[in-house]
Tab-separated table of C-alpha atoms in Angstrom:
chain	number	residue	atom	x	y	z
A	1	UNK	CA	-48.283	3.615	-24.717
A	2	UNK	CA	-45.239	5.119	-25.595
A	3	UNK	CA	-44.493	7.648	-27.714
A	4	UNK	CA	-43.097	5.812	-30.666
A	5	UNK	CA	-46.356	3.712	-30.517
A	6	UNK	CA	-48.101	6.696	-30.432
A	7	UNK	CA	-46.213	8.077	-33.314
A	8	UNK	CA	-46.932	4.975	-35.512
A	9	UNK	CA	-50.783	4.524	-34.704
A	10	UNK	CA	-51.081	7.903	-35.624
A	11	UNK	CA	-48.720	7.843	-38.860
A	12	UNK	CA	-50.875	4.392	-39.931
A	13	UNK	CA	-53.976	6.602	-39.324
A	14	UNK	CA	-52.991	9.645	-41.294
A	15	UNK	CA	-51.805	6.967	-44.313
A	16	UNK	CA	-55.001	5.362	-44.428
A	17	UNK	CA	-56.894	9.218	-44.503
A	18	UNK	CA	-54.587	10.008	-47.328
A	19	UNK	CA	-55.014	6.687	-48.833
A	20	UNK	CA	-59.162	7.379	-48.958
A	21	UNK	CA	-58.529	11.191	-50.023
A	22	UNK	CA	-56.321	9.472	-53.337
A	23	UNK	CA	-58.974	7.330	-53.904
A	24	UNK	CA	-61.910	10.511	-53.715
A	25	UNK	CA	-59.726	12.153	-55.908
A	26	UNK	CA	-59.093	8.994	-58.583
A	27	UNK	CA	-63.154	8.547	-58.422
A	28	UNK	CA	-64.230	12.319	-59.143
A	29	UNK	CA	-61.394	13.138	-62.121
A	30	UNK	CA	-62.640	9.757	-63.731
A	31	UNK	CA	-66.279	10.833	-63.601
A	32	UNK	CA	-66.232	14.355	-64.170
A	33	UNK	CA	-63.981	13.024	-67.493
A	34	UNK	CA	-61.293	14.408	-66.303
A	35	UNK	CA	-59.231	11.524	-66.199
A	36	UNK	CA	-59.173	8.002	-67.329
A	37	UNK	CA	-58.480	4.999	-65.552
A	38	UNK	CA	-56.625	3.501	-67.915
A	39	UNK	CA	-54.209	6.432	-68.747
A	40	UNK	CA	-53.552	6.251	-64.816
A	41	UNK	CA	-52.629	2.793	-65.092
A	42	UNK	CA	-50.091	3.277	-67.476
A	43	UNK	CA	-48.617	5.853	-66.118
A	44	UNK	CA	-48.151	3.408	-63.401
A	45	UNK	CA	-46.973	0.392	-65.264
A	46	UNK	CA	-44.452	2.369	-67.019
A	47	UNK	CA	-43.006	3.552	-64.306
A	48	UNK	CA	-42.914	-0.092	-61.927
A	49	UNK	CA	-41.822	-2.447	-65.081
A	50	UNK	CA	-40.530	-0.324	-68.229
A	51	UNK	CA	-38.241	2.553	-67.442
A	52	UNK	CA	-36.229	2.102	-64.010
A	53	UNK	CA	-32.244	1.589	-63.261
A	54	UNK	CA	-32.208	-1.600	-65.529
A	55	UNK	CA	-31.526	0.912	-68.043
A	56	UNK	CA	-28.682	2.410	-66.578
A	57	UNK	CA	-27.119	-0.775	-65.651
A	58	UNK	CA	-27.218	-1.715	-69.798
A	59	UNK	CA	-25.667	1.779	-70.375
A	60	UNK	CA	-22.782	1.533	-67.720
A	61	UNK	CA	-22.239	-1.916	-68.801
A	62	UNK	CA	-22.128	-0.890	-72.748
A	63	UNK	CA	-19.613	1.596	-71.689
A	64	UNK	CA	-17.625	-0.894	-69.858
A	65	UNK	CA	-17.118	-3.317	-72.706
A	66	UNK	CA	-16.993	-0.712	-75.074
A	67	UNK	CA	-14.382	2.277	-75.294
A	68	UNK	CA	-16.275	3.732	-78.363
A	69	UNK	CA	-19.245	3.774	-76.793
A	70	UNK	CA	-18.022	4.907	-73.457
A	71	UNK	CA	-16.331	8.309	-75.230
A	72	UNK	CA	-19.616	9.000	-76.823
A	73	UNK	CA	-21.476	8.069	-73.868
A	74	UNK	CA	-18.976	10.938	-71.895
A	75	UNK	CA	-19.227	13.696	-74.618
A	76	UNK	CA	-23.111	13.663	-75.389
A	77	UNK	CA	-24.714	11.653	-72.779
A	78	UNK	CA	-28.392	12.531	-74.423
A	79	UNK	CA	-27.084	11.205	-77.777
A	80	UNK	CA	-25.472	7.711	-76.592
A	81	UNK	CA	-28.266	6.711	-73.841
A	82	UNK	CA	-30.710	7.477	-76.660
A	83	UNK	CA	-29.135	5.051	-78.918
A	84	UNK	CA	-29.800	2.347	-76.346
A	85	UNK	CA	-33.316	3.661	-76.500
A	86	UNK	CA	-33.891	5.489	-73.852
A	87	UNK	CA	-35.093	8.598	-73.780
A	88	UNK	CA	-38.778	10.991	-72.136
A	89	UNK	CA	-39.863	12.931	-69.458
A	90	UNK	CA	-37.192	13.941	-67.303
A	91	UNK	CA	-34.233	13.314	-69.477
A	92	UNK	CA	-34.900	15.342	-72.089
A	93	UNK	CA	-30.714	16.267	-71.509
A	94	UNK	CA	-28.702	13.931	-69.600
A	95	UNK	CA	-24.761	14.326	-69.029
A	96	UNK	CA	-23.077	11.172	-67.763
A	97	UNK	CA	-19.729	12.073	-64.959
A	98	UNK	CA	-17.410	9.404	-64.791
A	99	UNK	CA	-15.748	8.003	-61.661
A	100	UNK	CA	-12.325	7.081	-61.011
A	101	UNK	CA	-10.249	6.096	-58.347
A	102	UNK	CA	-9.475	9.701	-57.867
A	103	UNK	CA	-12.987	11.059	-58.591
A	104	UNK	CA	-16.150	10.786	-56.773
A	105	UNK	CA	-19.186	12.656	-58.857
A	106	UNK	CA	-22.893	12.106	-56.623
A	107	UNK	CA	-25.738	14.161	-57.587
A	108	UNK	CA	-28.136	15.531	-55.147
A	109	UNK	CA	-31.201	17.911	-55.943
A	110	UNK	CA	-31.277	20.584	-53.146
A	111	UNK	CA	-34.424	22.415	-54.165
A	112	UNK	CA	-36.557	19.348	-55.322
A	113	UNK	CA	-35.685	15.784	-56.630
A	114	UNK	CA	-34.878	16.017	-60.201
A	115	UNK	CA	-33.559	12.690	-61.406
A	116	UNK	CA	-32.598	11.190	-64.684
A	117	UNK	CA	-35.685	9.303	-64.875
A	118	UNK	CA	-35.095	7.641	-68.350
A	119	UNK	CA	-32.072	5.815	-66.899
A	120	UNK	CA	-32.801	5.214	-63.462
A	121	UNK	CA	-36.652	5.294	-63.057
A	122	UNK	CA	-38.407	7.317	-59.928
A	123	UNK	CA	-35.905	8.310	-57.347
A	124	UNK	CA	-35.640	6.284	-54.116
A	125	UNK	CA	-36.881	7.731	-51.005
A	126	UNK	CA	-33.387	8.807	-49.520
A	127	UNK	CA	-32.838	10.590	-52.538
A	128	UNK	CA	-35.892	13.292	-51.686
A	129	UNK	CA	-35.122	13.583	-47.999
A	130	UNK	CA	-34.114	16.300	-46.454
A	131	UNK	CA	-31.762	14.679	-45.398
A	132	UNK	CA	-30.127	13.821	-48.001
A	133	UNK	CA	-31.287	17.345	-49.618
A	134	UNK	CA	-29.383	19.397	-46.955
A	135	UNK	CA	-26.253	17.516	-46.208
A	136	UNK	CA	-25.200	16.585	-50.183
A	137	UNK	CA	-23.631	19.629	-50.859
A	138	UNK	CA	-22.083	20.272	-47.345
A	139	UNK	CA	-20.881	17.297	-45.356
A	140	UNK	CA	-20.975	14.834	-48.775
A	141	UNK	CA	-18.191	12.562	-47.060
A	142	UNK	CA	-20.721	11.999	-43.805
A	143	UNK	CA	-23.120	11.267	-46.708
A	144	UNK	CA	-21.195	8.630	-48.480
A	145	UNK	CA	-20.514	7.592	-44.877
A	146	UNK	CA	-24.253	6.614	-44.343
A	147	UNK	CA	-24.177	4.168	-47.118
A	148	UNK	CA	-21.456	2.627	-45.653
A	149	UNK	CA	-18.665	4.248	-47.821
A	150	UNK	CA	-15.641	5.651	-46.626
A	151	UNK	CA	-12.903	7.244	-49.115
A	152	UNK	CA	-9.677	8.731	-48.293
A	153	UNK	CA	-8.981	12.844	-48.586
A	154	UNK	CA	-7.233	12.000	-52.088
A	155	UNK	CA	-10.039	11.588	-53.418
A	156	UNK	CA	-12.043	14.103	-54.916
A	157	UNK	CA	-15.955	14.664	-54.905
A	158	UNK	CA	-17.851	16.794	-56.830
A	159	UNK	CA	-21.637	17.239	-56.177
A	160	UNK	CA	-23.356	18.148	-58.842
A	161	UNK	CA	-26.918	19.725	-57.654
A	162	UNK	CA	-29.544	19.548	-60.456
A	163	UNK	CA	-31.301	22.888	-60.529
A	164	UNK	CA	-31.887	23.072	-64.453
A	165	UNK	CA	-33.131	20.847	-67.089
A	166	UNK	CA	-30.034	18.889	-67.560
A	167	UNK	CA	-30.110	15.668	-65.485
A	168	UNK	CA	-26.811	13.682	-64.007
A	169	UNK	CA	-25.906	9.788	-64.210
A	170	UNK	CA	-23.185	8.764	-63.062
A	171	UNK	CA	-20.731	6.264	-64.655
A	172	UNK	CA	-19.160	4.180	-61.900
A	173	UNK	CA	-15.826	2.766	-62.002
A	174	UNK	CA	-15.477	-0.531	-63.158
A	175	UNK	CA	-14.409	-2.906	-60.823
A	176	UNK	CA	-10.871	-4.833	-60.587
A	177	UNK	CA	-10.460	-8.361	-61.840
A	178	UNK	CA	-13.804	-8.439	-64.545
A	179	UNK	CA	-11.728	-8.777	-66.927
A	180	UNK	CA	-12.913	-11.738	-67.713
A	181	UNK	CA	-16.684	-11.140	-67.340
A	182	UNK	CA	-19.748	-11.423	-69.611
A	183	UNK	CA	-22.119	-8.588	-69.676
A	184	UNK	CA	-24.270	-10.972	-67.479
A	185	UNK	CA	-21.949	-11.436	-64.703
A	186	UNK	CA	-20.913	-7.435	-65.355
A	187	UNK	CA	-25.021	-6.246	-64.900
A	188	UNK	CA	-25.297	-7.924	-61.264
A	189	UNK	CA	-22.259	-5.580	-60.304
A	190	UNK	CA	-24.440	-2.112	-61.124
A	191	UNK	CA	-26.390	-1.066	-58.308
A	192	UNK	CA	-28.535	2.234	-59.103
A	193	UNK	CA	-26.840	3.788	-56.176
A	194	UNK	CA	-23.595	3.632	-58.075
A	195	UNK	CA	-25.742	5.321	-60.803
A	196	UNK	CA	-26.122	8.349	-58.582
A	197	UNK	CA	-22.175	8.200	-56.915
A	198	UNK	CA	-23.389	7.248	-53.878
A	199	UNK	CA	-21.577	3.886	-53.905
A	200	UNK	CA	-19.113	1.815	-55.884
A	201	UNK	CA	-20.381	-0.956	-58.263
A	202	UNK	CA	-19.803	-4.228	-56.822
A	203	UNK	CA	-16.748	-6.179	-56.579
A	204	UNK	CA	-17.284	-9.903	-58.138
A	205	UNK	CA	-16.659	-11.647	-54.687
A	206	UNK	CA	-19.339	-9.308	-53.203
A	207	UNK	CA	-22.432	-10.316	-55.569
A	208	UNK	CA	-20.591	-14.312	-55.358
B	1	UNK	CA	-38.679	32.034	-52.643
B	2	UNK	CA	-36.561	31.326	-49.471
B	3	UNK	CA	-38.349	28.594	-48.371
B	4	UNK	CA	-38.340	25.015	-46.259
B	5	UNK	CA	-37.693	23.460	-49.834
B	6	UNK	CA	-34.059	25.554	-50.136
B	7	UNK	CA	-32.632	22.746	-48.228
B	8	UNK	CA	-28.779	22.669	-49.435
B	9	UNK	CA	-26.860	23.267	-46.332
B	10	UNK	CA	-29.651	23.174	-43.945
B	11	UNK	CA	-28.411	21.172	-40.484
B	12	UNK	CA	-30.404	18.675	-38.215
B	13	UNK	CA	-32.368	16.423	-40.656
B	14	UNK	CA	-30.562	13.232	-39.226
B	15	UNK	CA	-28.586	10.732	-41.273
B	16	UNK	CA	-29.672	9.463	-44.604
B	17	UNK	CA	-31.243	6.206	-44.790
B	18	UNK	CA	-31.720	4.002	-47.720
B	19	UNK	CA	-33.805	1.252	-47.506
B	20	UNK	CA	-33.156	-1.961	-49.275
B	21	UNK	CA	-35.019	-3.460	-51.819
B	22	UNK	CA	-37.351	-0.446	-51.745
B	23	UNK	CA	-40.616	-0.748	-54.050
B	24	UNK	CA	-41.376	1.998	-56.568
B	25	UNK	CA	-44.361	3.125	-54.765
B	26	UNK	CA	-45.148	2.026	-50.812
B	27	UNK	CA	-48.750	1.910	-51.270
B	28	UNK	CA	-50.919	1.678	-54.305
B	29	UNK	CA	-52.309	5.179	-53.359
B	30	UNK	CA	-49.063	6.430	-53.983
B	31	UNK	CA	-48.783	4.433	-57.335
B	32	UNK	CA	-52.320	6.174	-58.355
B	33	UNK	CA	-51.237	9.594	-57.235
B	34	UNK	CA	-48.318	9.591	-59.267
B	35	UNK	CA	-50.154	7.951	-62.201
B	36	UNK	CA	-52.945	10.902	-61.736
B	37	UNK	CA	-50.133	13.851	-61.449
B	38	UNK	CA	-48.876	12.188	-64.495
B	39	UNK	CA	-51.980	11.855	-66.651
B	40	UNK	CA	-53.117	15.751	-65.986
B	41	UNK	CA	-49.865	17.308	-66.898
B	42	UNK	CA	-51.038	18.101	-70.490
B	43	UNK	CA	-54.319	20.005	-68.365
B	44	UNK	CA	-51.690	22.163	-66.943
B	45	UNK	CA	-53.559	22.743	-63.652
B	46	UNK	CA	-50.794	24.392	-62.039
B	47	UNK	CA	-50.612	26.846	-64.808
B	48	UNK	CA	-48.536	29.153	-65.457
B	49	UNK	CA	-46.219	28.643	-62.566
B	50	UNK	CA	-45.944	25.103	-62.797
B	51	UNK	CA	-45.809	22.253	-60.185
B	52	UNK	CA	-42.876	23.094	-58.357
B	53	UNK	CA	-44.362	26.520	-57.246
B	54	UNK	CA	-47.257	25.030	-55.611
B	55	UNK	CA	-45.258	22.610	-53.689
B	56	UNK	CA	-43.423	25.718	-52.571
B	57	UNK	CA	-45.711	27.518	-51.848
B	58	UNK	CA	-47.317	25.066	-49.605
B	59	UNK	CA	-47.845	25.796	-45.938
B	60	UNK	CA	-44.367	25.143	-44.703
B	61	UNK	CA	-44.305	22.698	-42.058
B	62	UNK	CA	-47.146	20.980	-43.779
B	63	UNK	CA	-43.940	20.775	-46.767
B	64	UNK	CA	-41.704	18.996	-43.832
B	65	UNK	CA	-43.827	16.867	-42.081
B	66	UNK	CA	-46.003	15.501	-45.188
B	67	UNK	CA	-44.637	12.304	-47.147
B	68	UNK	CA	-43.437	12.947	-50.877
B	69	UNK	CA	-46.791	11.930	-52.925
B	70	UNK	CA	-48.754	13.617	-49.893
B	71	UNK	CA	-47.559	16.742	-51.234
B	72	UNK	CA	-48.512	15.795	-54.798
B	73	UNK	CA	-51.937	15.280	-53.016
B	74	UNK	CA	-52.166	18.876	-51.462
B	75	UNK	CA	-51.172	20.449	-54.284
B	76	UNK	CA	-52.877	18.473	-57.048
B	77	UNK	CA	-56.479	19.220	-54.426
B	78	UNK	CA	-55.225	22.577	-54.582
B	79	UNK	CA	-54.950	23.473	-58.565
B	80	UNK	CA	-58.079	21.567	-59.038
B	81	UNK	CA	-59.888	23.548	-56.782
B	82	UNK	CA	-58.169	26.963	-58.183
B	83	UNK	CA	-59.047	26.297	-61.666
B	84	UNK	CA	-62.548	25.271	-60.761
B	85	UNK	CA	-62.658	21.892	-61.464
B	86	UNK	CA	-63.105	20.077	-58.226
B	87	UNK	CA	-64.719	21.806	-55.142
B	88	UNK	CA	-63.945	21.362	-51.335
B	89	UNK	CA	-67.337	19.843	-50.974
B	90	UNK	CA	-66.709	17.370	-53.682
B	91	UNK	CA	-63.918	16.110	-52.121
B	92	UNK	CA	-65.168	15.721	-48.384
B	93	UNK	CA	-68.666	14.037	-49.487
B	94	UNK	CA	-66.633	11.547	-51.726
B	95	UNK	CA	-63.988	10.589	-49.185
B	96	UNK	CA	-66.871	10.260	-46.494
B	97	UNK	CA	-69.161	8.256	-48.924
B	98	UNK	CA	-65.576	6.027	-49.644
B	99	UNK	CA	-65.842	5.635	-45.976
B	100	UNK	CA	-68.875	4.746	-45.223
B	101	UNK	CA	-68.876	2.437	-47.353
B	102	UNK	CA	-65.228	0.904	-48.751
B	103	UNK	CA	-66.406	-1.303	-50.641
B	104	UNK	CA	-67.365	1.080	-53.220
B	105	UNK	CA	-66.175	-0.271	-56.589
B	106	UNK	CA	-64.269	2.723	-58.121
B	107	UNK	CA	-65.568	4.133	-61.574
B	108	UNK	CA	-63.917	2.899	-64.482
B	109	UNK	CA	-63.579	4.836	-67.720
B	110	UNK	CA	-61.022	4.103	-70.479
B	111	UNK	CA	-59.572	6.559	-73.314
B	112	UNK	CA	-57.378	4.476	-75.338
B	113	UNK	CA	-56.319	7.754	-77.178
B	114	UNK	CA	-55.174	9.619	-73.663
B	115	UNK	CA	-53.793	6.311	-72.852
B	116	UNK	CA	-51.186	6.414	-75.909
B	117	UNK	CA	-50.947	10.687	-76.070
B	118	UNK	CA	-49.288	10.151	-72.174
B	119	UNK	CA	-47.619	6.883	-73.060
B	120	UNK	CA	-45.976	9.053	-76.206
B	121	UNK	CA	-45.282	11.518	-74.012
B	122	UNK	CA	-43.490	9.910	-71.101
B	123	UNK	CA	-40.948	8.437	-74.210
B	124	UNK	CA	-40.407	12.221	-76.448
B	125	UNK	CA	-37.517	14.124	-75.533
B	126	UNK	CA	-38.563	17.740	-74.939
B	127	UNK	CA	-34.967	19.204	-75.302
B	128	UNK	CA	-34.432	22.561	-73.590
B	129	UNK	CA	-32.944	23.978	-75.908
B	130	UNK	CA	-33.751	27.164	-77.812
B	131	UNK	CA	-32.227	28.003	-80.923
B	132	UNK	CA	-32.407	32.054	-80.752
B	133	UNK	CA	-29.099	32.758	-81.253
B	134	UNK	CA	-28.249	34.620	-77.839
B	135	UNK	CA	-24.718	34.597	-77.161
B	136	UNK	CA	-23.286	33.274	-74.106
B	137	UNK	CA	-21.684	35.797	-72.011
B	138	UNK	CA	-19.089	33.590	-70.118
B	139	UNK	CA	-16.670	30.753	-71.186
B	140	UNK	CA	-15.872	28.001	-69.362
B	141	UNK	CA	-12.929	28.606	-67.472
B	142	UNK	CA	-14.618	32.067	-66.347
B	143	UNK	CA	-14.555	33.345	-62.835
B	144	UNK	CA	-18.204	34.747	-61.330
B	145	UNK	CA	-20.297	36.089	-58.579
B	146	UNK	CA	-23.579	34.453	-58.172
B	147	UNK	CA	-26.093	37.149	-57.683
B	148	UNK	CA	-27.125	38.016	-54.165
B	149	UNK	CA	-31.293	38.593	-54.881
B	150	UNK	CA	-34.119	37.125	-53.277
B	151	UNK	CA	-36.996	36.527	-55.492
B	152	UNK	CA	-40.344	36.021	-53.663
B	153	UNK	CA	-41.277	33.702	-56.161
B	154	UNK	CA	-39.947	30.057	-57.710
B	155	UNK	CA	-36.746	29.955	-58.832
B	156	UNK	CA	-33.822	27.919	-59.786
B	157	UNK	CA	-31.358	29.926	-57.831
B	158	UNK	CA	-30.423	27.938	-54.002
B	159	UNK	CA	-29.680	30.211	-50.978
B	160	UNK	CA	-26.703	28.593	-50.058
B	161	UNK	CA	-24.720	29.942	-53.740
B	162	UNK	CA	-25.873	33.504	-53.423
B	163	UNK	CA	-23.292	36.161	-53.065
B	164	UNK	CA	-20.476	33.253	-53.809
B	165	UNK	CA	-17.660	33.187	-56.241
B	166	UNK	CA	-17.284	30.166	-58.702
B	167	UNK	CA	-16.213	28.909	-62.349
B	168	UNK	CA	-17.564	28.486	-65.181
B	169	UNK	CA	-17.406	24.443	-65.906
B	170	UNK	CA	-19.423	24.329	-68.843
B	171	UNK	CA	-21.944	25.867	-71.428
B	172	UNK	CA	-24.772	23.674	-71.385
B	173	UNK	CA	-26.436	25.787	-74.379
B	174	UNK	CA	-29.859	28.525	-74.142
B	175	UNK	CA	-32.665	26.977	-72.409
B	176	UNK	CA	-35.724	28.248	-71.018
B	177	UNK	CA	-35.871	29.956	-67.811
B	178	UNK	CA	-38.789	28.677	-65.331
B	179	UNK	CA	-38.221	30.974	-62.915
B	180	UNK	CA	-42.065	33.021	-61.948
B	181	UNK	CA	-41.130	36.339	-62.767
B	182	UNK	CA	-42.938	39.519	-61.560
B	183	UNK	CA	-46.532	40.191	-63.693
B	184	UNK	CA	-45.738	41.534	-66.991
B	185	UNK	CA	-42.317	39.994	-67.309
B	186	UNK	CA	-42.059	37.432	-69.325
B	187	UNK	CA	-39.179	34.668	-69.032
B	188	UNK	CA	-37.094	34.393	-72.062
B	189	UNK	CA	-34.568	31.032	-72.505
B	190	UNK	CA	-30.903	31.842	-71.092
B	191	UNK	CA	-27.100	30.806	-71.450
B	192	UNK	CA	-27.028	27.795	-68.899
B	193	UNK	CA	-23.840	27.250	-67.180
B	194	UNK	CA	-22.475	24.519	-64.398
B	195	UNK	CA	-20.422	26.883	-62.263
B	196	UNK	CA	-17.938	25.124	-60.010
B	197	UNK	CA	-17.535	25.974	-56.138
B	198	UNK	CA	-15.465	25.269	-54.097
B	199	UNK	CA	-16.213	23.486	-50.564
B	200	UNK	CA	-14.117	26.352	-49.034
B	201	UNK	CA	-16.224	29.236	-50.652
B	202	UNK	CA	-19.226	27.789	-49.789
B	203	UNK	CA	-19.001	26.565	-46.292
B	204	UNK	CA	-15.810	28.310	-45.205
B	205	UNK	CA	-13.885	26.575	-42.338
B	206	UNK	CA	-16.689	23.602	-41.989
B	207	UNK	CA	-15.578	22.671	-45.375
B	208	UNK	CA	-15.019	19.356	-46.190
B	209	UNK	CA	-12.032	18.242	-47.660
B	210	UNK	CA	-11.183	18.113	-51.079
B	211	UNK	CA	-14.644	18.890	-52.290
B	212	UNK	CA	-16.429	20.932	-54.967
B	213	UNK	CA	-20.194	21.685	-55.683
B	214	UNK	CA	-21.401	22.054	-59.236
B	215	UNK	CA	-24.369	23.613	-59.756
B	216	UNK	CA	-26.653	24.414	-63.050
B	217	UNK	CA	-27.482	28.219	-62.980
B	218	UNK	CA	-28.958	30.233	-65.328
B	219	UNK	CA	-27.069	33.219	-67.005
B	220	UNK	CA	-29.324	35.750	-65.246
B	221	UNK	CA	-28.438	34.616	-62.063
B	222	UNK	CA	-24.209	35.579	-63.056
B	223	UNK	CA	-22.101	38.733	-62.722
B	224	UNK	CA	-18.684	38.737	-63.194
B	225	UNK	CA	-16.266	38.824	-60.771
């Protein structure tokens, strides 16, 4: 056996311990009256259908197609993702950076993994590494380098590291020749790691 | 506290790497721990310190080696168990009884009022804001030292911006303060600021190029320069 095998019998093992241990846990809240199943549940659902980065792709897309929207979108970021309707727990104060072709905002969480959860949902994974954690606000070029982004020393990137109650969305650039495009066509170009700044939205021959 | 979770600068965690297409949760436990950590918050188990200080002040290389919602696990066991509402015991007899025999339909209870209270919740705003008419000290523009202290305890304030000169980008308004403060003290809301740094101050001649950190600190945490 080698050690990787090893490492993965092991890691399937300790998943299916924890897995139990959640399940222990679920059983005695819900009869002690702790907890009920249902409230559980739509915590859940909430969280997997309602509030994710489809609401950040209608806001970017909003402020795309329109300037108005975009300024007040820039100047109270709480106020104008609110009118969309979004709004709750971890967003209670949101402030929206704007990318250019000169200015790359990405936020990172160093101590933790505070996200703008009305807008984008639950963080991914790779957002609540250590990884990620440690090397945002040091080496944020060999960052953007991991997913496959590579910009030249004009440009300038910020990192804004959410310690507080205010959380970051970013507003990513909108991409040459949509003119033309519906806000259809325009939603399939917003990824939600363009949300964060640690990509560009896509170009229209990209998604084609 | 300097801890394992003061990771902002820290070397040899290996690249980043996203995964496509990645699920909300991996596993439905991790779907019902979340939903669980969730649906307790108004219980305040971790009381007065809060969440994050229990994460932190978990065991540290259980902190690094366990997966994110294991954590939540730990601590979640933890509070229970401080506050008196769960027991070791409990816990071991029911996971061995789940074992024994997995087939075990779980217990199902509904509260359609809980239900809606956290649904409400997880929509309201709870703006930080607290109108008691402090002043703010700096203007944006401003330059500043960030405090060089070392608080046993949670706070706000990274390792890797202590001791370092920055700007003041912007008044975010008074907010409360969640750092744990020593017994007695009690935390009272502060000017927030994002203070700009530069790569250069920060990380000196391993400095990337043309780079800037902004980070939200509390006023507490400023002197001036």
């Amino acid at each position: 056996m080698t050690t990787g095998e090893h490492q993965e019998g092991s890691h399937t093992h300790e998943e299916a311990y924890t897995a139990l241990r959640t399940r222990a846990l679920e059983s005695l809240l819900v009869e002690k009256g702790l907890l009920s199943t249902d409230a559980i549940d739509a915590m859940v659902q909430a969280y997997e259908q309602d509030i994710g980065p489809m609401n950040g792709i209608q806001v970017v897309v909003r402020a795309w197609m329109d300037p108005a929207y975009k300024t007040r979108l820039l100047e109270n970021g709480t106020g104008a993702i609110a009118e969309m309707g979004y709004a709750g727990a971890e967003g209670s104060e949101i402030v929206v950076l704007e990318n250019t072709p000169t200015v790359q905002n990405m936020v990172v969480c160093t101590l933790c993994s505070c996200y703008p959860w009305p807008v984008l949902g639950l963080p991914p994974s790779w957002y609540k590494s250590a990884a990620y954690r440690s090397r945002a606000v040091i080496e944020p070029r060999s960052v953007l380098r991991d997913f496959g982004m590579e910009l030249p020393e004009s440009v300038e990137i910020r990192v804004w590291d959410s310690s507080a109650d205010v959380r970051y969305m970013v507003l990513p650039e909108r991409p040459e020749g949509t003119e033309g495009l519906g806000e259809a066509e325009l939603m399939e170009l917003v990824s939600r790691d363009s949300m964060i700044g640690v990509a560009k939205a896509n170009s229209p021959s990209a998604v084609a | 506290m300097n801890g394992v979770h003061d990771m902002g600068g820290m070397h040899g965690f290996g690249p980043v790497q996203p995964e496509d297409n990645e699920p909300v949760f991996h596993s439905p436990w991790e779907a019902r721990m979340f939903g669980m950590a969730l649906a307790l918050g108004p219980q305040g188990i971790h009381d007065p310190e809060g969440l994050r200080n229990s994460l932190e002040h978990m065991e540290p290389s259980e902190y690094l080696s366990f997966s994110y919602y294991r954590r939540w696990l730990e601590v979640t066991e933890q509070a229970l168990m401080r506050k008196g509402l769960l027991t070791s015991e409990e816990l071991e007899a029911k996971t061995a009884e789940l074992q024994a025999h997995p087939d075990t339909e779980a217990p199902r209870i509904e509260d359609p009022e809980l239900r809606q209270r956290m649904v409400t919740a997880i929509y309201r705003p709870s703006p930080p804001h607290k109108d008691i008419g402090v002043v703010p000290r700096f203007q944006p523009g401003d330059h500043v030292t960030v405090s060089n202290v070392h608080s046993p305890a949670h706070t706000r304030l990274p390792g890797y911006v202590k001791g370092k000169r920055g700007i003041i980008d912007r008044f975010h308004g008074v907010h409360d303060f969640h750092d744990v403060l020593p017994e007695g003290q009690e935390a009272q809301p502060q000017p927030v600021y994002s203070v700009r740094f530069t790569a250069g101050e920060l990380w000196g001649e391993s400095a990337e190029a043309n780079q800037s950190v902004y980070l939200d600190m509390w006023e507490s945490y400023l002197t001036t320069v």
